[in-house]
Short mmCIF file of C-alpha atoms in Angstrom, two decimals:
data_model
loop_
_atom_site.label_atom_id
_atom_site.label_comp_id
_atom_site.label_asym_id
_atom_site.label_seq_id
_atom_site.Cartn_x
_atom_site.Cartn_y
_atom_site.Cartn_z
CA MET A 1 -197.39 110.94 -52.61
CA ASN A 2 -194.35 108.42 -51.09
CA THR A 3 -191.46 109.67 -48.76
CA ILE A 4 -188.33 109.86 -49.02
CA THR A 5 -185.56 109.25 -46.05
CA ASN A 6 -181.95 109.88 -46.49
CA ARG A 7 -179.19 108.25 -44.73
CA THR A 8 -176.95 110.17 -42.74
CA PHE A 9 -173.14 111.43 -42.74
CA ASP A 10 -173.07 109.56 -39.54
CA GLU A 11 -174.90 106.80 -41.12
CA ILE A 12 -172.90 105.67 -44.20
CA SER A 13 -170.56 103.60 -43.86
CA VAL A 14 -167.87 102.03 -46.73
CA GLY A 15 -168.70 99.66 -48.93
CA ASP A 16 -173.06 100.70 -48.63
CA ARG A 17 -174.68 100.40 -51.79
CA CYS A 18 -178.03 101.04 -54.10
CA GLU A 19 -179.47 99.68 -57.29
CA ARG A 20 -181.67 101.87 -59.10
CA HIS A 21 -183.35 100.07 -62.42
CA HIS A 22 -184.39 102.35 -65.75
CA THR A 23 -185.44 101.06 -69.07
CA VAL A 24 -185.06 103.46 -71.48
CA THR A 25 -187.65 104.25 -73.31
CA GLU A 26 -188.90 107.00 -76.47
CA GLN A 27 -190.13 109.44 -73.80
CA ASP A 28 -186.74 109.56 -72.25
CA LEU A 29 -185.41 110.29 -75.71
CA ILE A 30 -187.81 112.84 -76.19
CA LEU A 31 -187.45 114.69 -73.17
CA PHE A 32 -184.02 114.89 -72.58
CA ALA A 33 -183.78 116.18 -76.13
CA ALA A 34 -186.18 119.04 -74.63
CA VAL A 35 -185.04 119.75 -71.22
CA SER A 36 -180.52 119.66 -72.62
CA GLY A 37 -181.33 121.13 -75.70
CA ASP A 38 -179.31 118.55 -77.45
CA HIS A 39 -181.43 117.74 -80.71
CA ASN A 40 -179.48 115.40 -82.94
CA PRO A 41 -181.12 112.72 -85.07
CA LEU A 42 -179.62 110.35 -83.45
CA HIS A 43 -181.84 110.39 -80.28
CA LEU A 44 -185.05 111.51 -82.52
CA ASP A 45 -185.35 110.10 -85.48
CA ALA A 46 -185.11 106.24 -85.74
CA ALA A 47 -184.73 106.33 -89.66
CA TYR A 48 -181.42 108.33 -90.04
CA ALA A 49 -180.10 106.07 -86.15
CA ALA A 50 -180.48 103.31 -88.44
CA THR A 51 -178.28 104.90 -91.19
CA THR A 52 -174.71 105.04 -88.24
CA GLN A 53 -173.11 102.80 -86.86
CA PHE A 54 -175.02 102.18 -84.34
CA LYS A 55 -178.28 100.80 -85.80
CA GLY A 56 -180.45 101.96 -84.47
CA GLN A 57 -181.16 105.36 -81.72
CA ILE A 58 -178.78 105.95 -78.68
CA ALA A 59 -179.79 107.70 -75.10
CA HIS A 60 -178.18 110.98 -74.29
CA GLY A 61 -174.80 110.08 -72.99
CA MET A 62 -175.46 112.13 -69.94
CA PHE A 63 -178.85 110.69 -69.30
CA THR A 64 -176.81 108.37 -67.34
CA GLY A 65 -175.46 111.55 -65.15
CA ALA A 66 -179.40 111.61 -65.15
CA LEU A 67 -180.28 108.48 -63.50
CA ILE A 68 -177.39 108.80 -61.24
CA SER A 69 -177.99 112.16 -60.11
CA ALA A 70 -180.77 111.06 -58.86
CA ALA A 71 -179.64 107.84 -57.38
CA LEU A 72 -177.59 109.98 -55.62
CA ALA A 73 -180.76 111.95 -54.58
CA MET A 74 -183.04 109.54 -54.13
CA ASP A 75 -181.45 106.62 -51.98
CA LEU A 76 -178.09 107.05 -51.12
CA PRO A 77 -177.21 110.26 -49.25
CA GLY A 78 -181.05 111.12 -50.25
CA PRO A 79 -183.01 113.98 -49.42
CA GLY A 80 -179.88 116.88 -48.32
CA THR A 81 -177.16 115.78 -50.06
CA ILE A 82 -175.83 118.81 -51.97
CA TYR A 83 -173.89 117.09 -55.33
CA LEU A 84 -170.33 118.78 -55.07
CA GLY A 85 -169.04 116.81 -58.31
CA GLN A 86 -169.25 114.38 -60.63
CA ASN A 87 -166.60 112.17 -62.67
CA LEU A 88 -167.84 109.84 -65.66
CA SER A 89 -167.04 108.29 -68.97
CA PHE A 90 -169.39 106.97 -70.92
CA ARG A 91 -168.25 103.15 -71.95
CA LYS A 92 -171.05 102.09 -74.39
CA PRO A 93 -173.72 103.01 -76.47
CA VAL A 94 -177.00 102.95 -74.67
CA MET A 95 -179.61 102.01 -76.72
CA LEU A 96 -182.84 102.86 -76.83
CA GLY A 97 -185.14 100.38 -75.26
CA ASP A 98 -181.50 99.39 -72.58
CA GLU A 99 -183.12 98.13 -69.77
CA LEU A 100 -179.74 99.67 -67.33
CA THR A 101 -178.95 99.09 -63.88
CA VAL A 102 -176.92 102.26 -61.71
CA VAL A 103 -175.52 101.21 -58.59
CA LEU A 104 -173.33 103.49 -56.59
CA GLU A 105 -171.01 101.90 -53.76
CA VAL A 106 -169.46 104.45 -51.26
CA ALA A 107 -166.65 104.31 -51.94
CA SER A 108 -164.49 107.33 -49.19
CA LYS A 109 -165.36 108.91 -45.79
CA HIS A 110 -164.18 112.59 -45.31
CA ASP A 111 -162.10 112.38 -41.99
CA SER A 112 -163.08 115.77 -40.94
CA LYS A 113 -165.94 117.28 -43.37
CA PRO A 114 -169.34 114.93 -44.34
CA VAL A 115 -167.53 114.33 -47.45
CA VAL A 116 -168.54 111.44 -48.58
CA THR A 117 -167.14 109.40 -52.11
CA LEU A 118 -169.43 106.92 -54.47
CA ASN A 119 -167.94 105.28 -57.14
CA CYS A 120 -170.97 104.31 -59.57
CA THR A 121 -171.59 102.24 -62.46
CA VAL A 122 -174.01 101.87 -64.76
CA THR A 123 -174.56 98.16 -66.36
CA ASN A 124 -177.15 97.81 -68.79
CA GLN A 125 -179.03 94.04 -69.97
CA ASP A 126 -175.77 91.93 -70.85
CA GLY A 127 -173.61 92.81 -67.95
CA LYS A 128 -171.71 95.19 -69.38
CA LYS A 129 -170.45 98.99 -68.21
CA VAL A 130 -171.65 101.18 -69.63
CA ALA A 131 -170.63 104.69 -68.12
CA THR A 132 -169.19 104.23 -64.86
CA GLY A 133 -167.37 107.33 -63.29
CA GLU A 134 -167.03 108.82 -59.33
CA ALA A 135 -169.89 111.06 -57.48
CA THR A 136 -168.47 113.81 -54.71
CA VAL A 137 -171.23 114.69 -52.49
CA MET A 138 -171.57 116.72 -48.80
CA ALA A 139 -173.69 114.41 -46.85
CA PRO A 140 -176.83 115.43 -44.77
CA VAL A 141 -176.22 114.99 -40.49
CA GLU A 142 -179.77 115.72 -39.84
CA LYS A 143 -182.33 112.81 -41.08
CA MET A 144 -185.15 113.59 -42.89
CA THR A 145 -187.70 112.16 -44.49
CA VAL A 146 -189.66 114.27 -46.61
CA GLU A 147 -192.95 114.23 -48.86
CA ALA A 148 -191.31 113.50 -53.19
CA PRO A 149 -194.29 115.38 -55.03
CA ALA A 150 -195.67 113.72 -57.97
CA LEU A 151 -194.90 115.24 -61.04
CA PRO A 152 -197.66 116.68 -62.89
CA ALA A 153 -198.88 114.78 -65.77
CA ILE A 154 -197.31 115.04 -69.27
CA SER A 155 -197.43 114.42 -72.22
CA VAL A 156 -195.72 113.53 -75.45
CA GLY A 157 -197.16 114.46 -79.20
CA MET B 1 -186.64 121.97 -89.43
CA ASN B 2 -183.06 123.17 -88.26
CA THR B 3 -180.62 121.30 -89.93
CA ILE B 4 -176.02 121.52 -87.27
CA THR B 5 -173.56 121.65 -88.63
CA ASN B 6 -170.73 120.03 -86.69
CA ARG B 7 -167.00 121.04 -86.93
CA THR B 8 -164.57 117.99 -87.92
CA PHE B 9 -161.36 116.95 -85.77
CA ASP B 10 -158.86 118.94 -88.85
CA GLU B 11 -160.91 122.59 -88.69
CA ILE B 12 -161.09 121.94 -83.95
CA SER B 13 -158.21 124.71 -82.65
CA VAL B 14 -157.49 124.90 -79.71
CA GLY B 15 -158.88 127.76 -78.48
CA ASP B 16 -162.18 127.40 -79.80
CA ARG B 17 -165.59 127.97 -78.59
CA CYS B 18 -168.77 128.10 -78.23
CA GLU B 19 -171.41 129.82 -76.17
CA ARG B 20 -175.48 128.97 -75.00
CA HIS B 21 -177.70 130.47 -72.84
CA HIS B 22 -180.96 129.41 -71.79
CA THR B 23 -182.91 130.10 -68.50
CA VAL B 24 -184.03 127.69 -66.18
CA THR B 25 -188.20 126.99 -66.04
CA GLU B 26 -190.22 125.35 -63.54
CA GLN B 27 -191.07 122.74 -67.12
CA ASP B 28 -186.78 122.22 -66.79
CA LEU B 29 -187.58 120.88 -62.98
CA ILE B 30 -190.36 119.37 -64.30
CA LEU B 31 -188.95 117.49 -67.01
CA PHE B 32 -185.63 116.64 -65.33
CA ALA B 33 -187.71 114.86 -62.89
CA ALA B 34 -189.23 113.43 -64.61
CA VAL B 35 -186.44 112.27 -67.49
CA SER B 36 -183.31 111.46 -64.56
CA GLY B 37 -186.09 110.15 -61.20
CA ASP B 38 -184.99 112.66 -58.99
CA HIS B 39 -188.71 113.89 -57.67
CA ASN B 40 -186.96 115.71 -54.26
CA PRO B 41 -189.25 118.55 -53.11
CA LEU B 42 -186.23 121.14 -53.54
CA HIS B 43 -186.56 121.13 -56.98
CA LEU B 44 -190.33 120.89 -57.63
CA ASP B 45 -192.05 121.66 -54.53
CA ALA B 46 -192.20 126.16 -54.19
CA ALA B 47 -193.12 126.50 -50.80
CA TYR B 48 -190.74 123.40 -49.01
CA ALA B 49 -188.07 125.06 -51.44
CA ALA B 50 -188.56 128.41 -49.33
CA THR B 51 -187.83 127.14 -45.66
CA THR B 52 -184.23 125.36 -47.18
CA GLN B 53 -181.28 127.09 -46.89
CA PHE B 54 -181.98 128.11 -50.01
CA LYS B 55 -184.56 129.96 -50.15
CA GLY B 56 -185.83 128.98 -53.03
CA GLN B 57 -186.77 126.41 -55.75
CA ILE B 58 -183.16 124.77 -56.72
CA ALA B 59 -182.19 123.17 -60.48
CA HIS B 60 -180.69 119.81 -60.26
CA GLY B 61 -177.06 120.35 -60.32
CA MET B 62 -176.91 117.13 -63.30
CA PHE B 63 -179.11 119.94 -65.31
CA THR B 64 -176.40 122.11 -66.27
CA GLY B 65 -174.02 118.33 -66.98
CA ALA B 66 -177.03 118.44 -70.00
CA LEU B 67 -176.95 121.82 -70.67
CA ILE B 68 -173.38 121.23 -71.86
CA SER B 69 -173.53 118.21 -73.14
CA ALA B 70 -176.13 119.34 -75.75
CA ALA B 71 -173.33 122.58 -76.54
CA LEU B 72 -171.26 120.24 -77.14
CA ALA B 73 -173.38 117.87 -79.37
CA MET B 74 -175.35 120.92 -81.23
CA ASP B 75 -172.08 123.07 -81.27
CA LEU B 76 -168.95 122.45 -80.63
CA PRO B 77 -167.69 119.93 -81.35
CA GLY B 78 -171.52 119.25 -83.28
CA PRO B 79 -173.00 116.05 -84.83
CA GLY B 80 -171.03 113.20 -85.33
CA THR B 81 -169.41 113.87 -81.38
CA ILE B 82 -168.76 110.86 -79.31
CA TYR B 83 -169.03 111.56 -75.63
CA LEU B 84 -166.01 110.15 -73.65
CA GLY B 85 -166.32 111.44 -70.55
CA GLN B 86 -167.17 114.67 -68.24
CA ASN B 87 -165.15 115.99 -65.01
CA LEU B 88 -167.92 117.90 -63.61
CA SER B 89 -167.99 120.62 -60.10
CA PHE B 90 -171.20 122.19 -58.90
CA ARG B 91 -170.25 125.34 -57.66
CA LYS B 92 -173.26 126.40 -56.63
CA PRO B 93 -177.46 126.29 -56.81
CA VAL B 94 -178.69 127.09 -60.00
CA MET B 95 -182.21 128.17 -59.01
CA LEU B 96 -185.74 128.76 -61.27
CA GLY B 97 -185.49 131.90 -63.47
CA ASP B 98 -181.80 132.08 -63.86
CA GLU B 99 -179.73 132.92 -66.44
CA LEU B 100 -177.37 130.55 -67.58
CA THR B 101 -174.43 131.31 -69.85
CA VAL B 102 -172.86 127.46 -71.73
CA VAL B 103 -168.90 128.34 -72.73
CA LEU B 104 -166.97 125.91 -74.53
CA GLU B 105 -163.50 126.10 -74.73
CA VAL B 106 -161.34 123.54 -76.39
CA ALA B 107 -158.16 122.85 -74.21
CA SER B 108 -155.99 119.80 -75.89
CA LYS B 109 -155.93 118.65 -78.55
CA HIS B 110 -154.52 114.59 -79.64
CA ASP B 111 -151.20 113.66 -81.34
CA SER B 112 -152.65 111.00 -83.02
CA LYS B 113 -156.51 110.40 -82.13
CA PRO B 114 -159.78 112.56 -83.40
CA VAL B 115 -159.44 112.84 -79.40
CA VAL B 116 -160.96 116.69 -77.92
CA THR B 117 -160.56 118.20 -74.86
CA LEU B 118 -162.92 121.50 -73.75
CA ASN B 119 -162.56 123.47 -70.72
CA CYS B 120 -166.51 124.04 -69.67
CA THR B 121 -168.54 127.06 -67.96
CA VAL B 122 -171.92 127.84 -67.10
CA THR B 123 -172.19 130.87 -65.29
CA ASN B 124 -175.68 132.79 -64.30
CA GLN B 125 -176.72 136.28 -64.48
CA ASP B 126 -174.49 137.58 -61.80
CA GLY B 127 -170.67 136.17 -63.61
CA LYS B 128 -170.88 133.74 -61.08
CA LYS B 129 -169.69 130.34 -62.16
CA VAL B 130 -172.09 127.21 -61.63
CA ALA B 131 -170.44 124.35 -62.65
CA THR B 132 -167.15 124.04 -64.60
CA GLY B 133 -165.37 121.05 -65.47
CA GLU B 134 -163.87 119.31 -68.54
CA ALA B 135 -165.27 117.36 -71.93
CA THR B 136 -163.37 114.77 -73.21
CA VAL B 137 -164.62 113.81 -76.39
CA MET B 138 -163.94 111.72 -80.18
CA ALA B 139 -164.00 115.00 -82.34
CA PRO B 140 -166.07 113.82 -86.53
CA VAL B 141 -163.65 113.37 -89.06
CA GLU B 142 -166.22 113.86 -91.75
CA LYS B 143 -167.45 116.78 -92.51
CA MET B 144 -171.80 116.86 -91.42
CA THR B 145 -174.94 118.88 -91.56
CA VAL B 146 -177.75 117.05 -89.97
CA GLU B 147 -181.64 117.75 -89.91
CA ALA B 148 -182.24 118.47 -86.31
CA PRO B 149 -185.88 116.44 -86.28
CA ALA B 150 -188.32 119.58 -84.34
CA LEU B 151 -190.14 117.90 -81.54
CA PRO B 152 -193.41 117.05 -80.46
CA ALA B 153 -195.30 118.70 -78.77
CA ILE B 154 -194.11 118.52 -74.78
CA SER B 155 -197.36 119.51 -72.17
CA VAL B 156 -197.05 119.79 -68.21
CA GLY B 157 -199.87 119.25 -66.09
#
């Protein structure tokens, strides 16, 4: 079992950043369809998707939002973070197989509350921004390390 | 196999709405953890979650974003929609077992482009708003009905 350790409000400085990487798989598209309820063939049917302007299967737009939310929850600030809000612009389609990089960077710290805003950028393997936005969180004030449970086996098909 | 039919820009009026319902299951928490990479025990470990201020397992904040995105993609406007942006405020925790209602309502139509904004509200079984926001989409201009593929079987554990 892995452990994850947070960065408290006092430990966070403007400009702090974290980076996560993820390659989009067929399984991601199926699981996101299952968990969201969005079964559009653009995400799930290779033959159909090939006939569209995108020329292939694309990830659900909010999949990039899910990756950003995980970076907030796992890395910066990490455990104990309370997610208050998120703005997102979806700038380019994310294709099956794209190698995504999620970067969070602390943009501001509130004067009187442990509230932090972070600039969020998701880029693909060509360095193109596919999604950008700003997260607002209540950062943890207590240092903590928690165990991140391993997931049960998930099988598809 | 189900089919889904869109509402085109011309067919959409300010005030149009759609509504979807979803009860949060343990499988949702596991699949969202898998697809996002957020393995915080608050979502996955009942014993740990019971010791927190939430007194039980909560859904990932962005899970409500995923439900909103599915309502846009499946219902209003539906197939052919291009997701441009989303603002979200996470107002209350979503607990395992909560019965969520997602409502989208068209707030504005652009004068010269097929761009539509929709107010997005997710409420729980007590009528409390758990997430609110605004979506901006490029609505489809061509009427279409597409087949929504059935998902392969997903088994957990």
